[in-house]
GROMACS .gro file of C-alpha atoms in nm:
model
  422
    1UNK     CA    1  -6.211 -10.311   3.025
    2UNK     CA    2  -5.953 -10.125   3.239
    3UNK     CA    3  -5.798  -9.985   2.921
    4UNK     CA    4  -6.137  -9.846   2.805
    5UNK     CA    5  -6.196  -9.682   3.145
    6UNK     CA    6  -5.846  -9.521   3.120
    7UNK     CA    7  -5.917  -9.389   2.775
    8UNK     CA    8  -6.242  -9.225   2.889
    9UNK     CA    9  -6.052  -9.042   3.168
   10UNK     CA   10  -5.792  -8.917   2.914
   11UNK     CA   11  -6.078  -8.787   2.690
   12UNK     CA   12  -6.264  -8.613   2.982
   13UNK     CA   13  -5.942  -8.441   3.086
   14UNK     CA   14  -5.881  -8.332   2.731
   15UNK     CA   15  -6.234  -8.188   2.708
   16UNK     CA   16  -6.178  -8.003   3.033
   17UNK     CA   17  -5.855  -7.852   2.908
   18UNK     CA   18  -6.026  -7.755   2.582
   19UNK     CA   19  -6.305  -7.580   2.779
   20UNK     CA   20  -6.053  -7.400   3.004
   21UNK     CA   21  -5.866  -7.274   2.691
   22UNK     CA   22  -6.201  -7.124   2.563
   23UNK     CA   23  -6.270  -6.966   2.902
   24UNK     CA   24  -5.921  -6.814   2.908
   25UNK     CA   25  -5.963  -6.683   2.541
   26UNK     CA   26  -6.302  -6.525   2.638
   27UNK     CA   27  -6.162  -6.340   2.931
   28UNK     CA   28  -5.992  -6.056   2.743
   29UNK     CA   29  -6.296  -6.006   2.527
   30UNK     CA   30  -6.523  -5.984   2.825
   31UNK     CA   31  -6.281  -5.733   2.978
   32UNK     CA   32  -6.289  -5.525   2.660
   33UNK     CA   33  -6.672  -5.531   2.647
   34UNK     CA   34  -6.684  -5.419   3.006
   35UNK     CA   35  -6.431  -5.135   2.935
   36UNK     CA   36  -6.631  -5.020   2.631
   37UNK     CA   37  -6.959  -5.012   2.831
   38UNK     CA   38  -6.799  -4.813   3.096
   39UNK     CA   39  -6.658  -4.572   2.847
   40UNK     CA   40  -6.998  -4.531   2.685
   41UNK     CA   41  -7.157  -4.464   3.024
   42UNK     CA   42  -6.895  -4.202   3.112
   43UNK     CA   43  -6.943  -4.025   2.783
   44UNK     CA   44  -7.327  -4.029   2.818
   45UNK     CA   45  -7.308  -3.873   3.175
   46UNK     CA   46  -7.063  -3.607   3.048
   47UNK     CA   47  -7.299  -3.524   2.759
   48UNK     CA   48  -7.602  -3.504   3.001
   49UNK     CA   49  -7.401  -3.274   3.223
   50UNK     CA   50  -7.313  -3.042   2.934
   51UNK     CA   51  -7.687  -3.037   2.835
   52UNK     CA   52  -7.779  -2.945   3.193
   53UNK     CA   53  -7.529  -2.651   3.200
   54UNK     CA   54  -7.655  -2.521   2.864
   55UNK     CA   55  -8.017  -2.546   2.971
   56UNK     CA   56  -7.933  -2.360   3.297
   57UNK     CA   57  -7.767  -2.082   3.101
   58UNK     CA   58  -8.077  -2.049   2.873
   59UNK     CA   59  -8.312  -2.050   3.158
   60UNK     CA   60  -8.133  -1.784   3.354
   61UNK     CA   61  -8.103  -1.566   3.048
   62UNK     CA   62  -8.485  -1.593   2.987
   63UNK     CA   63  -8.553  -1.514   3.354
   64UNK     CA   64  -8.363  -1.190   3.336
   65UNK     CA   65  -8.107  -1.325   3.603
   66UNK     CA   66  -7.832  -1.074   3.705
   67UNK     CA   67  -7.628  -1.314   3.929
   68UNK     CA   68  -7.364  -1.485   3.715
   69UNK     CA   69  -7.090  -1.568   3.956
   70UNK     CA   70  -7.134  -1.936   3.873
   71UNK     CA   71  -7.000  -1.881   3.514
   72UNK     CA   72  -6.654  -1.940   3.385
   73UNK     CA   73  -6.448  -1.736   3.158
   74UNK     CA   74  -6.474  -1.840   2.790
   75UNK     CA   75  -6.102  -1.848   2.766
   76UNK     CA   76  -6.097  -2.111   3.038
   77UNK     CA   77  -6.319  -2.355   2.835
   78UNK     CA   78  -6.111  -2.363   2.524
   79UNK     CA   79  -5.785  -2.525   2.436
   80UNK     CA   80  -5.600  -2.846   2.503
   81UNK     CA   81  -5.558  -3.014   2.838
   82UNK     CA   82  -5.745  -2.921   3.156
   83UNK     CA   83  -6.030  -2.676   3.128
   84UNK     CA   84  -5.983  -2.372   3.365
   85UNK     CA   85  -6.218  -2.335   3.643
   86UNK     CA   86  -6.298  -1.958   3.711
   87UNK     CA   87  -6.489  -1.984   3.918
   88UNK     CA   88  -6.536  -2.361   4.031
   89UNK     CA   89  -6.751  -2.565   3.803
   90UNK     CA   90  -7.108  -2.659   3.911
   91UNK     CA   91  -7.225  -3.009   4.007
   92UNK     CA   92  -7.568  -3.120   3.893
   93UNK     CA   93  -7.711  -3.079   4.247
   94UNK     CA   94  -7.524  -2.744   4.298
   95UNK     CA   95  -7.334  -2.895   4.584
   96UNK     CA   96  -6.951  -2.910   4.622
   97UNK     CA   97  -6.794  -3.035   4.301
   98UNK     CA   98  -6.595  -3.364   4.289
   99UNK     CA   99  -6.371  -3.320   3.985
  100UNK     CA  100  -6.390  -3.701   3.923
  101UNK     CA  101  -6.764  -3.689   3.945
  102UNK     CA  102  -7.040  -3.535   3.728
  103UNK     CA  103  -7.001  -3.145   3.683
  104UNK     CA  104  -7.046  -2.884   3.419
  105UNK     CA  105  -6.880  -2.538   3.356
  106UNK     CA  106  -7.052  -2.275   3.145
  107UNK     CA  107  -6.951  -1.946   2.975
  108UNK     CA  108  -7.177  -1.692   2.822
  109UNK     CA  109  -7.031  -1.430   2.587
  110UNK     CA  110  -7.199  -1.110   2.447
  111UNK     CA  111  -7.024  -0.936   2.167
  112UNK     CA  112  -6.689  -1.114   2.253
  113UNK     CA  113  -6.707  -1.011   2.616
  114UNK     CA  114  -6.776  -1.255   2.904
  115UNK     CA  115  -7.089  -1.192   3.095
  116UNK     CA  116  -7.005  -1.086   3.453
  117UNK     CA  117  -7.197  -1.072   3.782
  118UNK     CA  118  -7.453  -0.800   3.773
  119UNK     CA  119  -7.506  -0.818   3.383
  120UNK     CA  120  -7.879  -0.775   3.277
  121UNK     CA  121  -7.977  -0.981   2.966
  122UNK     CA  122  -8.107  -0.789   2.674
  123UNK     CA  123  -8.389  -0.904   2.445
  124UNK     CA  124  -8.272  -0.980   2.099
  125UNK     CA  125  -7.909  -1.013   2.189
  126UNK     CA  126  -7.719  -1.317   2.035
  127UNK     CA  127  -7.520  -1.496   2.311
  128UNK     CA  128  -7.252  -1.760   2.258
  129UNK     CA  129  -7.295  -2.022   2.520
  130UNK     CA  130  -7.028  -2.283   2.589
  131UNK     CA  131  -7.112  -2.568   2.824
  132UNK     CA  132  -6.862  -2.834   2.928
  133UNK     CA  133  -6.978  -3.146   3.087
  134UNK     CA  134  -6.743  -3.384   3.271
  135UNK     CA  135  -6.760  -3.731   3.434
  136UNK     CA  136  -6.449  -3.926   3.549
  137UNK     CA  137  -6.223  -3.752   3.309
  138UNK     CA  138  -6.448  -3.766   3.001
  139UNK     CA  139  -6.549  -3.424   2.881
  140UNK     CA  140  -6.823  -3.325   2.622
  141UNK     CA  141  -6.875  -2.970   2.497
  142UNK     CA  142  -7.187  -2.788   2.365
  143UNK     CA  143  -7.116  -2.455   2.199
  144UNK     CA  144  -7.393  -2.271   2.018
  145UNK     CA  145  -7.551  -1.923   1.966
  146UNK     CA  146  -7.865  -1.832   2.152
  147UNK     CA  147  -8.082  -1.531   2.071
  148UNK     CA  148  -8.271  -1.407   2.374
  149UNK     CA  149  -8.652  -1.403   2.281
  150UNK     CA  150  -8.622  -1.667   2.025
  151UNK     CA  151  -8.830  -1.959   2.155
  152UNK     CA  152  -8.675  -2.207   1.892
  153UNK     CA  153  -8.364  -2.244   2.127
  154UNK     CA  154  -8.530  -2.491   2.372
  155UNK     CA  155  -8.795  -2.749   2.388
  156UNK     CA  156  -8.843  -3.121   2.309
  157UNK     CA  157  -8.725  -3.333   2.031
  158UNK     CA  158  -8.417  -3.219   1.832
  159UNK     CA  159  -8.271  -2.925   2.023
  160UNK     CA  160  -7.967  -2.842   1.806
  161UNK     CA  161  -7.613  -2.795   1.917
  162UNK     CA  162  -7.513  -3.150   1.837
  163UNK     CA  163  -7.248  -3.081   1.588
  164UNK     CA  164  -7.002  -3.043   1.862
  165UNK     CA  165  -7.045  -3.413   1.950
  166UNK     CA  166  -7.093  -3.544   1.598
  167UNK     CA  167  -6.838  -3.753   1.407
  168UNK     CA  168  -7.055  -3.708   1.093
  169UNK     CA  169  -7.329  -3.440   1.068
  170UNK     CA  170  -7.498  -3.447   0.722
  171UNK     CA  171  -7.811  -3.257   0.612
  172UNK     CA  172  -7.950  -3.521   0.374
  173UNK     CA  173  -7.801  -3.861   0.423
  174UNK     CA  174  -7.496  -4.074   0.529
  175UNK     CA  175  -7.437  -4.399   0.335
  176UNK     CA  176  -7.183  -4.684   0.312
  177UNK     CA  177  -7.090  -4.816  -0.042
  178UNK     CA  178  -6.886  -5.083  -0.181
  179UNK     CA  179  -6.825  -5.442  -0.074
  180UNK     CA  180  -6.887  -5.613   0.256
  181UNK     CA  181  -6.586  -5.489   0.451
  182UNK     CA  182  -6.711  -5.317   0.765
  183UNK     CA  183  -6.601  -4.970   0.883
  184UNK     CA  184  -6.488  -4.900   1.227
  185UNK     CA  185  -6.632  -4.583   1.395
  186UNK     CA  186  -6.515  -4.467   1.731
  187UNK     CA  187  -6.689  -4.210   1.947
  188UNK     CA  188  -6.929  -3.921   1.886
  189UNK     CA  189  -7.243  -3.964   1.676
  190UNK     CA  190  -7.381  -3.970   1.326
  191UNK     CA  191  -7.672  -3.733   1.272
  192UNK     CA  192  -7.859  -3.707   0.944
  193UNK     CA  193  -8.217  -3.752   0.797
  194UNK     CA  194  -8.123  -4.080   0.641
  195UNK     CA  195  -7.853  -4.332   0.741
  196UNK     CA  196  -7.799  -4.642   0.548
  197UNK     CA  197  -7.547  -4.927   0.552
  198UNK     CA  198  -7.563  -4.965   0.932
  199UNK     CA  199  -7.488  -5.337   0.914
  200UNK     CA  200  -7.144  -5.249   0.770
  201UNK     CA  201  -7.042  -5.030   1.067
  202UNK     CA  202  -6.889  -5.151   1.390
  203UNK     CA  203  -6.780  -4.946   1.692
  204UNK     CA  204  -6.941  -4.731   1.959
  205UNK     CA  205  -7.057  -4.430   1.757
  206UNK     CA  206  -7.413  -4.334   1.810
  207UNK     CA  207  -7.658  -4.313   1.516
  208UNK     CA  208  -7.939  -4.068   1.512
  209UNK     CA  209  -8.191  -4.005   1.234
  210UNK     CA  210  -8.380  -3.680   1.228
  211UNK     CA  211  -8.738  -3.685   1.097
  212UNK     CA  212  -9.063  -3.498   1.102
  213UNK     CA  213  -9.098  -3.162   1.257
  214UNK     CA  214  -8.742  -3.179   1.381
  215UNK     CA  215  -8.591  -3.160   1.029
  216UNK     CA  216  -8.646  -2.787   0.991
  217UNK     CA  217  -8.467  -2.709   1.315
  218UNK     CA  218  -8.188  -2.951   1.229
  219UNK     CA  219  -8.123  -2.794   0.891
  220UNK     CA  220  -8.147  -2.438   1.031
  221UNK     CA  221  -7.861  -2.520   1.281
  222UNK     CA  222  -7.633  -2.611   0.996
  223UNK     CA  223  -7.367  -2.358   0.879
  224UNK     CA  224  -7.181  -2.488   0.572
  225UNK     CA  225  -7.165  -2.204   0.333
  226UNK     CA  226  -6.860  -1.985   0.308
  227UNK     CA  227  -6.940  -1.613   0.329
  228UNK     CA  228  -6.902  -1.423   0.004
  229UNK     CA  229  -6.672  -1.160   0.156
  230UNK     CA  230  -6.429  -1.435   0.270
  231UNK     CA  231  -6.371  -1.526  -0.095
  232UNK     CA  232  -6.341  -1.167  -0.208
  233UNK     CA  233  -5.996  -1.035  -0.251
  234UNK     CA  234  -6.106  -0.672  -0.167
  235UNK     CA  235  -6.200  -0.784   0.192
  236UNK     CA  236  -5.812  -0.809   0.260
  237UNK     CA  237  -5.676  -0.451   0.206
  238UNK     CA  238  -5.332  -0.561   0.361
  239UNK     CA  239  -5.261  -0.830   0.090
  240UNK     CA  240  -4.911  -0.810  -0.055
  241UNK     CA  241  -4.877  -0.950  -0.406
  242UNK     CA  242  -4.593  -1.191  -0.443
  243UNK     CA  243  -4.420  -1.337  -0.752
  244UNK     CA  244  -4.447  -1.707  -0.811
  245UNK     CA  245  -4.159  -1.889  -0.662
  246UNK     CA  246  -4.076  -2.252  -0.591
  247UNK     CA  247  -4.139  -2.204  -0.222
  248UNK     CA  248  -4.327  -1.950   0.000
  249UNK     CA  249  -4.270  -1.846   0.359
  250UNK     CA  250  -4.519  -1.624   0.508
  251UNK     CA  251  -4.435  -1.443   0.847
  252UNK     CA  252  -4.669  -1.394   1.134
  253UNK     CA  253  -4.958  -1.143   1.067
  254UNK     CA  254  -4.861  -1.109   0.704
  255UNK     CA  255  -5.112  -1.146   0.410
  256UNK     CA  256  -4.977  -1.256   0.067
  257UNK     CA  257  -5.166  -1.266  -0.259
  258UNK     CA  258  -5.068  -1.501  -0.539
  259UNK     CA  259  -5.228  -1.531  -0.889
  260UNK     CA  260  -5.170  -1.783  -1.158
  261UNK     CA  261  -4.993  -2.114  -1.169
  262UNK     CA  262  -4.956  -2.376  -0.900
  263UNK     CA  263  -4.679  -2.353  -0.636
  264UNK     CA  264  -4.425  -2.635  -0.677
  265UNK     CA  265  -4.226  -2.626  -0.344
  266UNK     CA  266  -4.295  -2.572   0.026
  267UNK     CA  267  -4.562  -2.339   0.161
  268UNK     CA  268  -4.487  -2.233   0.523
  269UNK     CA  269  -4.715  -2.005   0.722
  270UNK     CA  270  -4.729  -1.867   1.071
  271UNK     CA  271  -5.012  -1.783   1.316
  272UNK     CA  272  -5.259  -1.515   1.188
  273UNK     CA  273  -5.078  -1.528   0.843
  274UNK     CA  274  -5.279  -1.570   0.526
  275UNK     CA  275  -5.219  -1.675   0.165
  276UNK     CA  276  -5.505  -1.572  -0.091
  277UNK     CA  277  -5.475  -1.757  -0.424
  278UNK     CA  278  -5.668  -1.674  -0.740
  279UNK     CA  279  -5.652  -1.894  -1.047
  280UNK     CA  280  -5.837  -1.950  -1.365
  281UNK     CA  281  -5.709  -2.314  -1.389
  282UNK     CA  282  -5.981  -2.585  -1.384
  283UNK     CA  283  -5.743  -2.804  -1.172
  284UNK     CA  284  -5.507  -2.627  -0.938
  285UNK     CA  285  -5.246  -2.824  -0.750
  286UNK     CA  286  -5.125  -2.713  -0.412
  287UNK     CA  287  -4.736  -2.801  -0.451
  288UNK     CA  288  -4.627  -3.080  -0.669
  289UNK     CA  289  -4.329  -3.190  -0.457
  290UNK     CA  290  -4.324  -2.969  -0.137
  291UNK     CA  291  -4.498  -2.965   0.195
  292UNK     CA  292  -4.761  -2.730   0.348
  293UNK     CA  293  -4.663  -2.640   0.699
  294UNK     CA  294  -4.853  -2.437   0.961
  295UNK     CA  295  -4.729  -2.322   1.292
  296UNK     CA  296  -4.688  -2.577   1.584
  297UNK     CA  297  -4.965  -2.567   1.830
  298UNK     CA  298  -4.965  -2.270   2.069
  299UNK     CA  299  -5.254  -2.196   2.293
  300UNK     CA  300  -5.170  -1.821   2.308
  301UNK     CA  301  -5.235  -1.767   1.944
  302UNK     CA  302  -5.582  -1.725   1.795
  303UNK     CA  303  -5.579  -1.811   1.423
  304UNK     CA  304  -5.402  -2.090   1.228
  305UNK     CA  305  -5.212  -2.029   0.900
  306UNK     CA  306  -5.502  -1.966   0.652
  307UNK     CA  307  -5.508  -2.049   0.278
  308UNK     CA  308  -5.796  -1.909   0.067
  309UNK     CA  309  -5.841  -2.034  -0.279
  310UNK     CA  310  -6.077  -1.862  -0.528
  311UNK     CA  311  -6.103  -2.058  -0.852
  312UNK     CA  312  -6.325  -2.088  -1.154
  313UNK     CA  313  -6.683  -2.235  -1.127
  314UNK     CA  314  -6.673  -2.615  -1.139
  315UNK     CA  315  -6.288  -2.608  -1.073
  316UNK     CA  316  -6.100  -2.834  -0.837
  317UNK     CA  317  -5.832  -2.771  -0.575
  318UNK     CA  318  -5.596  -3.069  -0.541
  319UNK     CA  319  -5.358  -3.169  -0.261
  320UNK     CA  320  -5.102  -3.430  -0.316
  321UNK     CA  321  -4.863  -3.350  -0.042
  322UNK     CA  322  -4.794  -3.385   0.328
  323UNK     CA  323  -4.931  -3.122   0.553
  324UNK     CA  324  -4.869  -3.041   0.927
  325UNK     CA  325  -4.918  -2.777   1.186
  326UNK     CA  326  -5.229  -2.564   1.238
  327UNK     CA  327  -5.377  -2.486   0.896
  328UNK     CA  328  -5.712  -2.364   0.765
  329UNK     CA  329  -5.796  -2.424   0.398
  330UNK     CA  330  -6.096  -2.230   0.244
  331UNK     CA  331  -6.201  -2.295  -0.112
  332UNK     CA  332  -6.499  -2.177  -0.331
  333UNK     CA  333  -6.463  -2.508  -0.541
  334UNK     CA  334  -6.418  -2.881  -0.486
  335UNK     CA  335  -6.129  -2.989  -0.261
  336UNK     CA  336  -5.963  -3.318  -0.353
  337UNK     CA  337  -5.716  -3.474  -0.102
  338UNK     CA  338  -5.537  -3.733  -0.312
  339UNK     CA  339  -5.386  -4.066  -0.207
  340UNK     CA  340  -5.043  -3.916  -0.170
  341UNK     CA  341  -5.167  -3.654   0.076
  342UNK     CA  342  -5.149  -3.676   0.450
  343UNK     CA  343  -5.231  -3.439   0.740
  344UNK     CA  344  -5.092  -3.488   1.094
  345UNK     CA  345  -4.931  -3.315   1.382
  346UNK     CA  346  -5.162  -3.021   1.412
  347UNK     CA  347  -5.513  -2.901   1.387
  348UNK     CA  348  -5.663  -2.862   1.052
  349UNK     CA  349  -5.976  -2.722   0.887
  350UNK     CA  350  -6.089  -2.790   0.531
  351UNK     CA  351  -6.386  -2.570   0.428
  352UNK     CA  352  -6.544  -2.583   0.077
  353UNK     CA  353  -6.851  -2.444  -0.092
  354UNK     CA  354  -6.808  -2.748  -0.337
  355UNK     CA  355  -6.756  -3.120  -0.262
  356UNK     CA  356  -6.466  -3.259  -0.055
  357UNK     CA  357  -6.307  -3.581  -0.174
  358UNK     CA  358  -6.079  -3.767   0.071
  359UNK     CA  359  -5.845  -4.041  -0.049
  360UNK     CA  360  -5.588  -4.027   0.228
  361UNK     CA  361  -5.527  -4.034   0.606
  362UNK     CA  362  -5.619  -3.714   0.805
  363UNK     CA  363  -5.554  -3.655   1.181
  364UNK     CA  364  -5.735  -3.398   1.399
  365UNK     CA  365  -5.931  -3.216   1.134
  366UNK     CA  366  -6.261  -3.047   1.084
  367UNK     CA  367  -6.421  -3.105   0.736
  368UNK     CA  368  -6.707  -2.884   0.611
  369UNK     CA  369  -6.864  -2.899   0.275
  370UNK     CA  370  -7.157  -2.702   0.136
  371UNK     CA  371  -7.231  -3.001  -0.085
  372UNK     CA  372  -7.109  -3.357  -0.037
  373UNK     CA  373  -6.822  -3.535   0.133
  374UNK     CA  374  -6.672  -3.859  -0.009
  375UNK     CA  375  -6.428  -4.085   0.173
  376UNK     CA  376  -6.274  -4.317  -0.071
  377UNK     CA  377  -6.134  -4.675  -0.004
  378UNK     CA  378  -5.819  -4.658   0.191
  379UNK     CA  379  -5.893  -4.326   0.357
  380UNK     CA  380  -5.923  -4.261   0.727
  381UNK     CA  381  -5.994  -3.969   0.953
  382UNK     CA  382  -5.975  -3.849   1.307
  383UNK     CA  383  -6.196  -3.541   1.362
  384UNK     CA  384  -6.540  -3.430   1.251
  385UNK     CA  385  -6.715  -3.405   0.917
  386UNK     CA  386  -7.021  -3.180   0.828
  387UNK     CA  387  -7.195  -3.164   0.493
  388UNK     CA  388  -7.498  -2.979   0.371
  389UNK     CA  389  -7.608  -3.262   0.153
  390UNK     CA  390  -7.455  -3.600   0.202
  391UNK     CA  391  -7.154  -3.800   0.334
  392UNK     CA  392  -7.057  -4.120   0.144
  393UNK     CA  393  -6.820  -4.380   0.297
  394UNK     CA  394  -6.657  -4.647   0.075
  395UNK     CA  395  -6.509  -4.957   0.224
  396UNK     CA  396  -6.230  -4.770   0.396
  397UNK     CA  397  -6.022  -5.027   0.560
  398UNK     CA  398  -5.939  -4.773   0.821
  399UNK     CA  399  -6.100  -4.616   1.122
  400UNK     CA  400  -6.306  -4.308   1.147
  401UNK     CA  401  -6.261  -4.165   1.502
  402UNK     CA  402  -6.435  -3.866   1.663
  403UNK     CA  403  -6.223  -3.581   1.793
  404UNK     CA  404  -6.336  -3.234   1.868
  405UNK     CA  405  -5.983  -3.090   1.925
  406UNK     CA  406  -6.015  -2.841   1.632
  407UNK     CA  407  -6.338  -2.689   1.748
  408UNK     CA  408  -6.224  -2.694   2.111
  409UNK     CA  409  -5.911  -2.483   2.019
  410UNK     CA  410  -6.055  -2.244   1.755
  411UNK     CA  411  -6.432  -2.258   1.798
  412UNK     CA  412  -6.672  -2.303   1.498
  413UNK     CA  413  -6.539  -2.137   1.182
  414UNK     CA  414  -6.666  -1.779   1.174
  415UNK     CA  415  -6.634  -1.799   0.783
  416UNK     CA  416  -6.942  -2.027   0.764
  417UNK     CA  417  -7.309  -1.921   0.750
  418UNK     CA  418  -7.632  -2.101   0.693
  419UNK     CA  419  -7.687  -2.238   0.335
  420UNK     CA  420  -7.850  -1.962   0.128
  421UNK     CA  421  -7.935  -2.192  -0.167
  422UNK     CA  422  -8.150  -2.436   0.028
   0.00000   0.00000   0.00000
């Protein structure tokens, strides 16, 4: 009987130890959940602050206000690192700002010039409003154009301007295809008319479906089509035609023109440099063994190294190489980023009037298609995606992570306009 009592004690101790192990294992998970919840709260507060700043700007423009000493310079609200405060940002209650608390800073630009104190708003003028909201080190940005006298800029429901905070922004639908493997999404939001496959997603990305009367406003906010003049060689009178070589090196402020076959070697460009390529090939390959290199980040420069490709209808522009530095790729046809491609160590834009097909890893990019975007199995991305029609995600096996670094540095691409074929 004594032996039985002893065995019961041993079993009880073992059970207690087992429960203690489970409790210890759960502690990190509970900490992670708490951290994620706190991060979500900070992001939400920063977003609300940015909205407050934007709405204050609109309200004062509509009221004909001439006191603008509370505004910041637009140059202080762009770029990496800390945003400049000129003057100090505003708190939500208009009291003294605690930089670790909730605050916003706003700039208003008229024809590339900051609005200054004493400026009188003019009916019909298109203003560029940038509102930065911050809470405890988390910052969100709203940047959009507002036409004084156009009542569509404010009101309830979908108010526009959400591209700046979107991981994926698709005019028609966003869908997950292929298998049961879930996709990890971090930060930002997904905005579209139809979003399917939600059960295959995990992470803290917000999901918003647009419907009813808000659809028209949602679509009118989208700018995905490349302007005709951007793809017209005659728009660049300073183009210098160059012979096809294995490699190309384009100095700062230079514009080169290349016609014909694909480049095999390295393509290197500088800030404000441009390479315009025309080809009749159905499939054009951007370097078969070299690299594409843009300049290393420099906040004093305005435009990245730009490559413009004008190919035949239903053609495709292929990338099967490593890319780095600040680069902007503009194409009138489909862009295909093959498995052997990779983009890192810079800020990149890929703009297409056709589809964009991604089969690789991309870091800090802005993707824009006037048709569809496809992310194939094995691909991954840090940045933002917009598509006039749909975005399709295969079972990636990698993370899609929101980053607005590209738009913060360069602003929304001026080469893009509203879709004219809708």
